mmCIF file of C-alpha atoms in Angstrom:
data_model
loop_
_atom_site.group_PDB
_atom_site.id
_atom_site.type_symbol
_atom_site.label_atom_id
_atom_site.label_comp_id
_atom_site.label_asym_id
_atom_site.label_seq_id
_atom_site.Cartn_x
_atom_site.Cartn_y
_atom_site.Cartn_z
ATOM 1 C CA UNK R 1431 25.974 24.849 10.283
ATOM 2 C CA UNK R 1432 28.538 26.042 7.748
ATOM 3 C CA UNK R 1433 28.301 28.744 5.089
ATOM 4 C CA UNK R 1434 30.242 28.789 1.851
ATOM 5 C CA UNK R 1435 30.332 31.246 -1.013
ATOM 6 C CA UNK R 1436 28.788 29.979 -4.245
ATOM 7 C CA UNK R 1437 30.682 29.464 -7.458
ATOM 8 C CA UNK R 1438 31.609 32.569 -9.476
ATOM 9 C CA UNK R 1439 28.844 33.911 -11.678
ATOM 10 C CA UNK R 1440 30.607 32.720 -14.811
ATOM 11 C CA UNK R 1441 30.554 29.044 -13.743
ATOM 12 C CA UNK R 1442 27.284 27.970 -15.326
ATOM 13 C CA UNK R 1443 27.837 24.891 -17.427
ATOM 14 C CA UNK R 1444 24.399 24.790 -19.073
ATOM 15 C CA UNK R 1445 23.343 28.419 -18.891
ATOM 16 C CA UNK R 1446 23.573 28.822 -22.675
ATOM 17 C CA UNK R 1447 21.262 25.820 -23.256
ATOM 18 C CA UNK R 1448 18.115 27.534 -21.985
ATOM 19 C CA UNK R 1449 14.907 26.720 -23.866
ATOM 20 C CA UNK R 1450 12.242 29.339 -24.513
ATOM 21 C CA UNK R 1451 8.454 28.956 -24.217
ATOM 22 C CA UNK R 1452 8.392 25.358 -22.962
ATOM 23 C CA UNK R 1453 5.018 24.249 -21.621
ATOM 24 C CA UNK R 1454 5.217 23.653 -17.884
ATOM 25 C CA UNK R 1455 2.277 21.262 -18.170
ATOM 26 C CA UNK R 1456 4.900 18.725 -19.263
ATOM 27 C CA UNK R 1457 6.647 19.172 -15.908
ATOM 28 C CA UNK R 1458 3.703 18.961 -13.479
ATOM 29 C CA UNK R 1459 1.671 15.961 -12.336
ATOM 30 C CA UNK R 1460 -1.550 17.890 -13.052
ATOM 31 C CA UNK R 1461 -0.458 18.280 -16.685
ATOM 32 C CA UNK R 1462 -1.615 21.906 -16.454
ATOM 33 C CA UNK R 1463 0.095 25.268 -16.819
ATOM 34 C CA UNK R 1464 1.287 27.661 -19.474
ATOM 35 C CA UNK R 1465 4.805 28.101 -20.831
ATOM 36 C CA UNK R 1466 7.999 29.071 -19.076
ATOM 37 C CA UNK R 1467 9.456 32.156 -20.692
ATOM 38 C CA UNK R 1468 12.864 30.535 -20.252
ATOM 39 C CA UNK R 1469 13.647 27.055 -18.897
ATOM 40 C CA UNK R 1470 17.069 25.825 -17.796
ATOM 41 C CA UNK R 1471 18.112 22.504 -16.267
ATOM 42 C CA UNK R 1472 20.570 22.111 -13.392
ATOM 43 C CA UNK R 1473 22.167 18.672 -13.173
ATOM 44 C CA UNK R 1474 24.338 19.200 -10.093
ATOM 45 C CA UNK R 1475 24.032 21.215 -6.888
ATOM 46 C CA UNK R 1476 26.781 23.509 -8.143
ATOM 47 C CA UNK R 1477 24.918 24.113 -11.387
ATOM 48 C CA UNK R 1478 21.695 24.695 -9.465
ATOM 49 C CA UNK R 1479 23.319 27.414 -7.348
ATOM 50 C CA UNK R 1480 24.931 28.972 -10.380
ATOM 51 C CA UNK R 1481 21.769 28.932 -12.497
ATOM 52 C CA UNK R 1482 19.637 30.492 -9.754
ATOM 53 C CA UNK R 1483 22.307 33.069 -8.934
ATOM 54 C CA UNK R 1484 22.725 34.038 -12.591
ATOM 55 C CA UNK R 1485 18.964 34.266 -13.105
ATOM 56 C CA UNK R 1486 18.610 36.388 -9.946
ATOM 57 C CA UNK R 1487 21.230 38.757 -11.318
ATOM 58 C CA UNK R 1488 18.949 39.606 -14.251
ATOM 59 C CA UNK R 1489 16.287 40.994 -11.910
ATOM 60 C CA UNK R 1490 13.579 38.953 -13.661
ATOM 61 C CA UNK R 1491 11.301 36.481 -11.800
ATOM 62 C CA UNK R 1492 12.732 33.042 -11.008
ATOM 63 C CA UNK R 1493 10.803 29.807 -10.397
ATOM 64 C CA UNK R 1494 12.679 26.801 -9.017
ATOM 65 C CA UNK R 1495 10.926 23.668 -10.311
ATOM 66 C CA UNK R 1496 11.311 20.231 -8.729
ATOM 67 C CA UNK R 1497 9.109 17.250 -9.510
ATOM 68 C CA UNK R 1498 6.058 19.421 -10.210
ATOM 69 C CA UNK R 1499 3.833 17.293 -7.986
ATOM 70 C CA UNK R 1500 2.743 20.156 -5.751
ATOM 71 C CA UNK R 1501 2.384 22.994 -8.259
ATOM 72 C CA UNK R 1502 -0.595 24.686 -9.857
ATOM 73 C CA UNK R 1503 0.767 26.887 -12.652
ATOM 74 C CA UNK R 1504 -1.280 29.649 -14.262
ATOM 75 C CA UNK R 1505 -2.495 29.238 -17.831
ATOM 76 C CA UNK R 1506 -0.533 32.367 -18.734
ATOM 77 C CA UNK R 1507 2.678 30.614 -17.762
ATOM 78 C CA UNK R 1508 5.664 31.878 -15.829
ATOM 79 C CA UNK R 1509 7.707 34.965 -16.747
ATOM 80 C CA UNK R 1510 11.462 35.162 -16.313
ATOM 81 C CA UNK R 1511 13.536 32.018 -15.757
ATOM 82 C CA UNK R 1512 12.367 28.627 -14.528
ATOM 83 C CA UNK R 1513 15.230 26.534 -13.148
ATOM 84 C CA UNK R 1514 14.470 22.815 -13.162
ATOM 85 C CA UNK R 1515 16.182 20.863 -10.390
ATOM 86 C CA UNK R 1516 17.600 17.846 -12.223
ATOM 87 C CA UNK R 1517 20.179 16.847 -9.595
ATOM 88 C CA UNK R 1518 20.316 13.237 -8.477
ATOM 89 C CA UNK R 1519 22.089 10.720 -6.305
ATOM 90 C CA UNK R 1520 22.105 9.333 -2.768
ATOM 91 C CA UNK R 1521 24.799 8.391 -0.250
ATOM 92 C CA UNK R 1522 24.818 6.484 3.042
ATOM 93 C CA UNK R 1523 26.937 6.835 6.183
ATOM 94 C CA UNK R 1524 26.734 4.802 9.390
ATOM 95 C CA UNK R 1525 26.074 6.876 12.504
ATOM 96 C CA UNK R 1526 27.218 4.269 15.019
ATOM 97 C CA UNK R 1527 23.958 4.094 16.978
ATOM 98 C CA UNK R 1528 22.116 1.569 14.853
ATOM 99 C CA UNK R 1529 21.126 4.255 12.377
ATOM 100 C CA UNK R 1530 22.346 5.278 8.949
ATOM 101 C CA UNK R 1531 22.522 8.807 7.585
ATOM 102 C CA UNK R 1532 20.957 8.850 4.128
ATOM 103 C CA UNK R 1533 21.775 11.875 1.957
ATOM 104 C CA UNK R 1534 19.632 12.584 -1.120
ATOM 105 C CA UNK R 1535 20.185 15.287 -3.717
ATOM 106 C CA UNK R 1536 17.234 17.645 -4.115
ATOM 107 C CA UNK R 1537 16.270 16.465 -7.600
ATOM 108 C CA UNK R 1538 16.236 12.767 -6.756
ATOM 109 C CA UNK R 1539 12.819 11.180 -7.286
ATOM 110 C CA UNK R 1540 11.320 10.753 -3.820
ATOM 111 C CA UNK R 1541 9.879 7.281 -4.278
ATOM 112 C CA UNK R 1542 13.244 6.143 -5.656
ATOM 113 C CA UNK R 1543 14.783 7.362 -2.387
ATOM 114 C CA UNK R 1544 12.266 5.312 -0.400
ATOM 115 C CA UNK R 1545 12.697 2.223 -2.561
ATOM 116 C CA UNK R 1546 16.485 2.488 -2.430
ATOM 117 C CA UNK R 1547 16.494 2.867 1.350
ATOM 118 C CA UNK R 1548 14.406 -0.275 1.810
ATOM 119 C CA UNK R 1549 16.606 -2.205 -0.637
ATOM 120 C CA UNK R 1550 19.612 -1.190 1.466
ATOM 121 C CA UNK R 1551 17.976 -2.579 4.608
ATOM 122 C CA UNK R 1552 16.962 0.796 6.070
ATOM 123 C CA UNK R 1553 13.641 1.336 7.813
ATOM 124 C CA UNK R 1554 11.626 4.479 8.489
ATOM 125 C CA UNK R 1555 10.445 5.725 5.095
ATOM 126 C CA UNK R 1556 8.082 2.870 4.203
ATOM 127 C CA UNK R 1557 4.897 4.801 5.077
ATOM 128 C CA UNK R 1558 6.013 7.585 2.724
ATOM 129 C CA UNK R 1559 6.035 5.311 -0.325
ATOM 130 C CA UNK R 1560 4.391 6.329 -3.583
ATOM 131 C CA UNK R 1561 4.457 10.079 -2.959
ATOM 132 C CA UNK R 1562 5.315 11.847 -6.218
ATOM 133 C CA UNK R 1563 7.858 14.635 -6.456
ATOM 134 C CA UNK R 1564 11.489 15.209 -5.600
ATOM 135 C CA UNK R 1565 13.492 14.897 -2.394
ATOM 136 C CA UNK R 1566 14.103 18.645 -2.142
ATOM 137 C CA UNK R 1567 10.384 19.333 -1.735
ATOM 138 C CA UNK R 1568 9.999 16.931 1.172
ATOM 139 C CA UNK R 1569 11.134 19.292 3.976
ATOM 140 C CA UNK R 1570 9.368 22.279 2.401
ATOM 141 C CA UNK R 1571 6.009 20.559 2.825
ATOM 142 C CA UNK R 1572 7.007 18.447 5.822
ATOM 143 C CA UNK R 1573 5.613 15.622 3.733
ATOM 144 C CA UNK R 1574 3.616 13.069 5.674
ATOM 145 C CA UNK R 1575 1.392 10.068 5.120
ATOM 146 C CA UNK R 1576 -0.093 7.181 7.098
ATOM 147 C CA UNK R 1577 0.993 8.541 10.457
ATOM 148 C CA UNK R 1578 4.601 9.471 9.580
ATOM 149 C CA UNK R 1579 6.026 12.945 8.857
ATOM 150 C CA UNK R 1580 9.451 13.718 7.459
ATOM 151 C CA UNK R 1581 10.087 15.877 10.551
ATOM 152 C CA UNK R 1582 10.598 12.643 12.508
ATOM 153 C CA UNK R 1583 13.477 11.542 10.262
ATOM 154 C CA UNK R 1584 15.065 14.698 8.873
ATOM 155 C CA UNK R 1585 18.475 15.609 10.329
ATOM 156 C CA UNK R 1586 19.430 18.654 8.270
ATOM 157 C CA UNK R 1587 19.499 20.192 4.802
ATOM 158 C CA UNK R 1588 21.860 22.169 2.612
ATOM 159 C CA UNK R 1589 20.363 25.384 1.223
ATOM 160 C CA UNK R 1590 21.278 28.143 -1.164
ATOM 161 C CA UNK R 1591 20.416 31.436 0.542
ATOM 162 C CA UNK R 1592 19.388 33.685 -2.342
ATOM 163 C CA UNK R 1593 19.278 36.853 -0.261
ATOM 164 C CA UNK R 1594 22.832 36.534 1.017
ATOM 165 C CA UNK R 1595 24.248 34.667 -1.957
ATOM 166 C CA UNK R 1596 25.753 31.869 0.156
ATOM 167 C CA UNK R 1597 25.333 28.120 0.526
ATOM 168 C CA UNK R 1598 24.307 27.130 4.061
ATOM 169 C CA UNK R 1599 25.346 23.583 4.858
ATOM 170 C CA UNK R 1600 23.861 21.352 7.556
ATOM 171 C CA UNK R 1601 20.953 23.609 8.494
ATOM 172 C CA UNK R 1602 19.330 21.592 11.307
ATOM 173 C CA UNK R 1603 15.797 20.317 10.923
ATOM 174 C CA UNK R 1604 14.914 22.017 14.204
ATOM 175 C CA UNK R 1605 15.548 25.379 12.562
ATOM 176 C CA UNK R 1606 13.169 24.842 9.645
ATOM 177 C CA UNK R 1607 9.907 25.375 11.519
ATOM 178 C CA UNK R 1608 8.508 22.018 10.431
ATOM 179 C CA UNK R 1609 4.754 21.790 11.068
ATOM 180 C CA UNK R 1610 1.694 20.090 9.614
ATOM 181 C CA UNK R 1611 2.225 20.219 5.838
ATOM 182 C CA UNK R 1612 4.505 23.208 6.092
ATOM 183 C CA UNK R 1613 7.769 24.802 7.206
ATOM 184 C CA UNK R 1614 9.565 28.145 7.204
ATOM 185 C CA UNK R 1615 10.547 27.299 3.609
ATOM 186 C CA UNK R 1616 6.996 26.993 2.264
ATOM 187 C CA UNK R 1617 5.713 30.012 0.402
ATOM 188 C CA UNK R 1618 9.148 31.639 0.347
ATOM 189 C CA UNK R 1619 11.471 32.011 -2.595
ATOM 190 C CA UNK R 1620 14.673 33.055 -0.838
ATOM 191 C CA UNK R 1621 16.073 29.577 -0.161
ATOM 192 C CA UNK R 1622 16.672 26.629 -2.480
ATOM 193 C CA UNK R 1623 17.088 23.151 -1.010
ATOM 194 C CA UNK R 1624 20.188 21.460 -2.431
ATOM 195 C CA UNK R 1625 20.122 18.155 -0.527
ATOM 196 C CA UNK R 1626 18.549 16.524 2.518
ATOM 197 C CA UNK R 1627 19.830 14.122 5.183
ATOM 198 C CA UNK R 1628 17.697 11.547 6.974
ATOM 199 C CA UNK R 1629 18.473 9.281 9.926
ATOM 200 C CA UNK R 1630 17.075 5.802 9.296
ATOM 201 C CA UNK R 1631 17.220 2.569 11.255
ATOM 202 C CA UNK R 1632 19.419 -0.145 9.848
ATOM 203 C CA UNK R 1633 17.326 -2.960 11.341
ATOM 204 C CA UNK R 1634 14.970 -3.662 8.482
ATOM 205 C CA UNK R 1635 13.274 -6.489 10.353
ATOM 206 C CA UNK R 1636 10.485 -4.171 11.486
ATOM 207 C CA UNK R 1637 8.885 -0.878 10.506
ATOM 208 C CA UNK R 1638 8.139 1.894 12.917
ATOM 209 C CA UNK R 1639 4.846 1.659 14.848
ATOM 210 C CA UNK R 1640 1.812 1.593 12.527
ATOM 211 C CA UNK R 1641 -0.217 4.580 13.753
ATOM 212 C CA UNK R 1642 -2.803 4.904 10.997
ATOM 213 C CA UNK R 1643 -5.933 2.738 11.415
ATOM 214 C CA UNK R 1644 -6.506 2.200 7.689
ATOM 215 C CA UNK R 1645 -2.947 0.967 7.215
ATOM 216 C CA UNK R 1646 -3.106 -1.229 10.315
ATOM 217 C CA UNK R 1647 -6.300 -2.807 8.961
ATOM 218 C CA UNK R 1648 -4.682 -3.399 5.569
ATOM 219 C CA UNK R 1649 -1.735 -5.111 7.260
ATOM 220 C CA UNK R 1650 -3.909 -7.038 9.693
ATOM 221 C CA UNK R 1651 -1.984 -5.771 12.729
ATOM 222 C CA UNK R 1652 -3.069 -3.802 15.822
ATOM 223 C CA UNK R 1653 -2.442 -0.069 16.002
ATOM 224 C CA UNK R 1654 1.137 0.741 17.071
ATOM 225 C CA UNK R 1655 2.340 -2.726 16.096
ATOM 226 C CA UNK R 1656 5.154 -3.161 13.571
ATOM 227 C CA UNK R 1657 5.470 -5.117 10.338
ATOM 228 C CA UNK R 1658 8.231 -5.914 7.827
ATOM 229 C CA UNK R 1659 9.062 -2.630 6.034
ATOM 230 C CA UNK R 1660 8.689 -4.080 2.530
ATOM 231 C CA UNK R 1661 5.243 -5.361 3.467
ATOM 232 C CA UNK R 1662 4.316 -1.918 4.789
ATOM 233 C CA UNK R 1663 5.491 -0.318 1.547
ATOM 234 C CA UNK R 1664 3.401 -2.739 -0.511
ATOM 235 C CA UNK R 1665 0.318 -2.007 1.598
ATOM 236 C CA UNK R 1666 0.843 1.760 1.378
ATOM 237 C CA UNK R 1667 1.236 1.595 -2.414
ATOM 238 C CA UNK R 1668 -1.928 -0.498 -2.694
ATOM 239 C CA UNK R 1669 -3.890 1.984 -0.574
ATOM 240 C CA UNK R 1670 -2.570 4.949 -2.549
ATOM 241 C CA UNK R 1671 -3.400 3.269 -5.874
ATOM 242 C CA UNK R 1672 -6.922 2.549 -4.658
ATOM 243 C CA UNK R 1673 -7.323 6.309 -4.145
ATOM 244 C CA UNK R 1674 -5.705 7.337 -7.437
ATOM 245 C CA UNK R 1675 -2.732 8.754 -5.537
ATOM 246 C CA UNK R 1676 0.018 6.981 -7.494
ATOM 247 C CA UNK R 1677 0.707 8.823 -10.738
ATOM 248 C CA UNK R 1678 -0.100 6.873 -13.891
ATOM 249 C CA UNK R 1679 0.467 8.835 -17.129
ATOM 250 C CA UNK R 1680 -2.215 6.723 -18.827
ATOM 251 C CA UNK R 1681 -4.920 7.341 -16.218
ATOM 252 C CA UNK R 1682 -6.493 10.779 -15.902
ATOM 253 C CA UNK R 1683 -7.836 10.023 -12.442
ATOM 254 C CA UNK R 1684 -4.231 10.237 -11.185
ATOM 255 C CA UNK R 1685 -3.477 13.564 -12.903
ATOM 256 C CA UNK R 1686 -3.586 15.605 -9.729
ATOM 257 C CA UNK R 1687 -1.444 17.450 -7.201
ATOM 258 C CA UNK R 1688 -2.330 14.919 -4.526
ATOM 259 C CA UNK R 1689 -4.568 16.201 -1.748
ATOM 260 C CA UNK R 1690 -5.629 19.651 -2.911
ATOM 261 C CA UNK R 1691 -6.766 20.870 0.525
ATOM 262 C CA UNK R 1692 -5.091 20.386 3.889
ATOM 263 C CA UNK R 1693 -7.057 19.012 6.814
ATOM 264 C CA UNK R 1694 -8.253 22.133 8.662
ATOM 265 C CA UNK R 1695 -7.025 22.703 12.207
ATOM 266 C CA UNK R 1696 -9.637 24.599 14.207
ATOM 267 C CA UNK R 1697 -10.473 25.642 17.783
ATOM 268 C CA UNK R 1698 -12.337 23.025 19.805
ATOM 269 C CA UNK R 1699 -15.672 24.965 19.818
ATOM 270 C CA UNK R 1700 -15.667 24.971 15.996
ATOM 271 C CA UNK R 1701 -15.007 21.231 15.908
ATOM 272 C CA UNK R 1702 -17.828 20.593 18.410
ATOM 273 C CA UNK R 1703 -20.341 22.100 15.971
ATOM 274 C CA UNK R 1704 -19.516 19.315 13.499
ATOM 275 C CA UNK R 1705 -21.112 16.440 15.350
ATOM 276 C CA UNK R 1706 -20.475 13.451 13.113
ATOM 277 C CA UNK R 1707 -17.153 14.247 11.497
ATOM 278 C CA UNK R 1708 -13.873 12.557 12.456
ATOM 279 C CA UNK R 1709 -11.504 14.648 14.507
ATOM 280 C CA UNK R 1710 -7.960 14.309 15.771
ATOM 281 C CA UNK R 1711 -6.056 16.140 18.513
ATOM 282 C CA UNK R 1712 -3.691 18.876 17.345
ATOM 283 C CA UNK R 1713 -1.149 20.991 19.242
ATOM 284 C CA UNK R 1714 -2.215 23.860 21.528
ATOM 285 C CA UNK R 1715 -5.632 22.370 22.239
ATOM 286 C CA UNK R 1716 -6.752 22.635 18.614
ATOM 287 C CA UNK R 1717 -8.561 19.945 16.640
ATOM 288 C CA UNK R 1718 -7.763 18.599 13.186
ATOM 289 C CA UNK R 1719 -10.755 17.806 10.989
ATOM 290 C CA UNK R 1720 -10.954 15.624 7.895
ATOM 291 C CA UNK R 1721 -11.086 17.745 4.751
ATOM 292 C CA UNK R 1722 -12.289 14.733 2.755
ATOM 293 C CA UNK R 1723 -15.227 14.214 5.140
ATOM 294 C CA UNK R 1724 -16.134 17.906 5.014
ATOM 295 C CA UNK R 1725 -16.050 17.930 1.218
ATOM 296 C CA UNK R 1726 -18.188 14.809 0.893
ATOM 297 C CA UNK R 1727 -20.715 15.958 3.474
ATOM 298 C CA UNK R 1728 -20.977 19.384 1.887
ATOM 299 C CA UNK R 1729 -22.447 17.573 -1.124
ATOM 300 C CA UNK R 1730 -19.405 16.973 -3.320
ATOM 301 C CA UNK R 1731 -19.191 13.319 -4.249
ATOM 302 C CA UNK R 1732 -16.260 11.601 -5.858
ATOM 303 C CA UNK R 1733 -16.164 12.392 -9.562
ATOM 304 C CA UNK R 1734 -17.975 15.729 -9.088
ATOM 305 C CA UNK R 1735 -17.286 17.592 -12.350
ATOM 306 C CA UNK R 1736 -15.858 21.036 -12.869
ATOM 307 C CA UNK R 1737 -16.387 23.275 -15.908
ATOM 308 C CA UNK R 1738 -17.336 21.223 -18.952
ATOM 309 C CA UNK R 1739 -16.186 18.023 -17.259
ATOM 310 C CA UNK R 1740 -12.624 18.965 -18.181
ATOM 311 C CA UNK R 1741 -11.626 18.681 -14.520
ATOM 312 C CA UNK R 1742 -13.264 16.782 -11.657
ATOM 313 C CA UNK R 1743 -12.855 15.471 -8.167
ATOM 314 C CA UNK R 1744 -11.138 12.109 -8.385
ATOM 315 C CA UNK R 1745 -13.474 9.180 -8.763
ATOM 316 C CA UNK R 1746 -11.610 7.514 -5.899
ATOM 317 C CA UNK R 1747 -10.659 10.296 -3.484
ATOM 318 C CA UNK R 1748 -12.616 13.473 -2.833
ATOM 319 C CA UNK R 1749 -9.488 15.408 -1.819
ATOM 320 C CA UNK R 1750 -7.862 15.141 -5.241
ATOM 321 C CA UNK R 1751 -8.791 17.552 -8.033
ATOM 322 C CA UNK R 1752 -7.942 15.976 -11.361
ATOM 323 C CA UNK R 1753 -7.355 17.049 -14.947
ATOM 324 C CA UNK R 1754 -9.448 14.821 -17.195
ATOM 325 C CA UNK R 1755 -7.160 15.432 -20.166
ATOM 326 C CA UNK R 1756 -8.453 18.647 -21.681
ATOM 327 C CA UNK R 1757 -8.524 20.949 -18.682
ATOM 328 C CA UNK R 1758 -7.015 24.341 -18.049
ATOM 329 C CA UNK R 1759 -5.701 25.714 -14.777
ATOM 330 C CA UNK R 1760 -8.609 28.141 -14.543
ATOM 331 C CA UNK R 1761 -11.024 25.195 -14.793
ATOM 332 C CA UNK R 1762 -9.282 23.558 -11.842
ATOM 333 C CA UNK R 1763 -9.359 26.763 -9.790
ATOM 334 C CA UNK R 1764 -13.069 27.211 -10.535
ATOM 335 C CA UNK R 1765 -13.745 23.720 -9.168
ATOM 336 C CA UNK R 1766 -11.518 24.360 -6.142
ATOM 337 C CA UNK R 1767 -13.421 27.576 -5.362
ATOM 338 C CA UNK R 1768 -16.747 25.752 -5.649
ATOM 339 C CA UNK R 1769 -15.599 23.104 -3.166
ATOM 340 C CA UNK R 1770 -14.020 25.623 -0.785
ATOM 341 C CA UNK R 1771 -17.112 27.833 -0.781
ATOM 342 C CA UNK R 1772 -19.430 24.835 -0.373
ATOM 343 C CA UNK R 1773 -17.574 23.618 2.716
ATOM 344 C CA UNK R 1774 -17.516 27.122 4.163
ATOM 345 C CA UNK R 1775 -21.263 27.451 3.629
ATOM 346 C CA UNK R 1776 -22.090 24.044 5.091
ATOM 347 C CA UNK R 1777 -19.770 24.011 8.094
ATOM 348 C CA UNK R 1778 -18.255 27.474 8.544
ATOM 349 C CA UNK R 1779 -14.784 25.969 8.049
ATOM 350 C CA UNK R 1780 -12.252 27.398 5.612
ATOM 351 C CA UNK R 1781 -10.267 24.980 3.449
ATOM 352 C CA UNK R 1782 -6.776 25.990 2.353
ATOM 353 C CA UNK R 1783 -4.904 24.636 -0.667
ATOM 354 C CA UNK R 1784 -1.921 22.389 -0.112
ATOM 355 C CA UNK R 1785 -0.213 22.914 -3.510
ATOM 356 C CA UNK R 1786 1.819 26.021 -4.324
ATOM 357 C CA UNK R 1787 -0.111 28.313 -6.693
ATOM 358 C CA UNK R 1788 2.176 29.968 -9.243
ATOM 359 C CA UNK R 1789 0.807 33.053 -10.965
ATOM 360 C CA UNK R 1790 -2.759 32.284 -9.836
ATOM 361 C CA UNK R 1791 -4.908 32.280 -6.711
ATOM 362 C CA UNK R 1792 -8.164 30.885 -5.340
#
């Protein structure tokens, strides 16, 4: 790992182009949230460091905004400065062991990274197709889908350490505390991801083992078999679309933050009380339950409405809370509380939100 000092405070190429009172609903997949007091855009990693450093120097609050796919922003908006990560670009380097090191700037659209990797003959990311958001958010959440987590592929990241005012290069994945839908970076505001590096296989003849039963069924292969990566991507995208999990600006049922609740991980005695529900082994003798099953069996069907019908559970996936076009953040939180409390009452299991809540809470 290497540390470098950031650019001088005066080197901010777009700092004077800040826009006041811009609605953050325009920058989130939920299409919810009040205005940013001040919004600036950073088009390069150097600008991103400089913008955040300059904003920190004012002493006012700072929100670093990526793709907005995992944010729930308060109706009152965000005070201080919001720095939008608008960096982009990827690079590839052969590692000499049949793998290729893929570097992606933090602001690069994640699905574009996946699509570009497959087009270049690289395998490994196909199960992570169709996930909205930017590359910089991927290690923060330890993004995963269909049996694959980014922890399996991530080599290292470059970060801006806001507390020390330095750029930390090549911070190893092993030092990020990657875990189920989380990391040491989640819920903290003292580090900004600048870019990520992934080790991918250059033999695009076959995907990794297909570990997820639903995906294996869709592909018509046994569990742990492989398939052509492009075929896996197509199957994953079809499954995600069937659940409203591929963002479509014209379709309200996709206006969500993805899965709103994480699958709860509980002690074995708690899991044993839930006789019929699916369960999966988790580390340290714990058991992972299906949040979608718990929600459905607590009486919340797909399409269950929130206040005034302005928000609702997705009509295709009970884990997604959607904005039906006229909702407010408080409407969404009211629905989330109803679902959380209903599951707690029915099963004694606490659901926890997966998105980051900005200026609001359940």
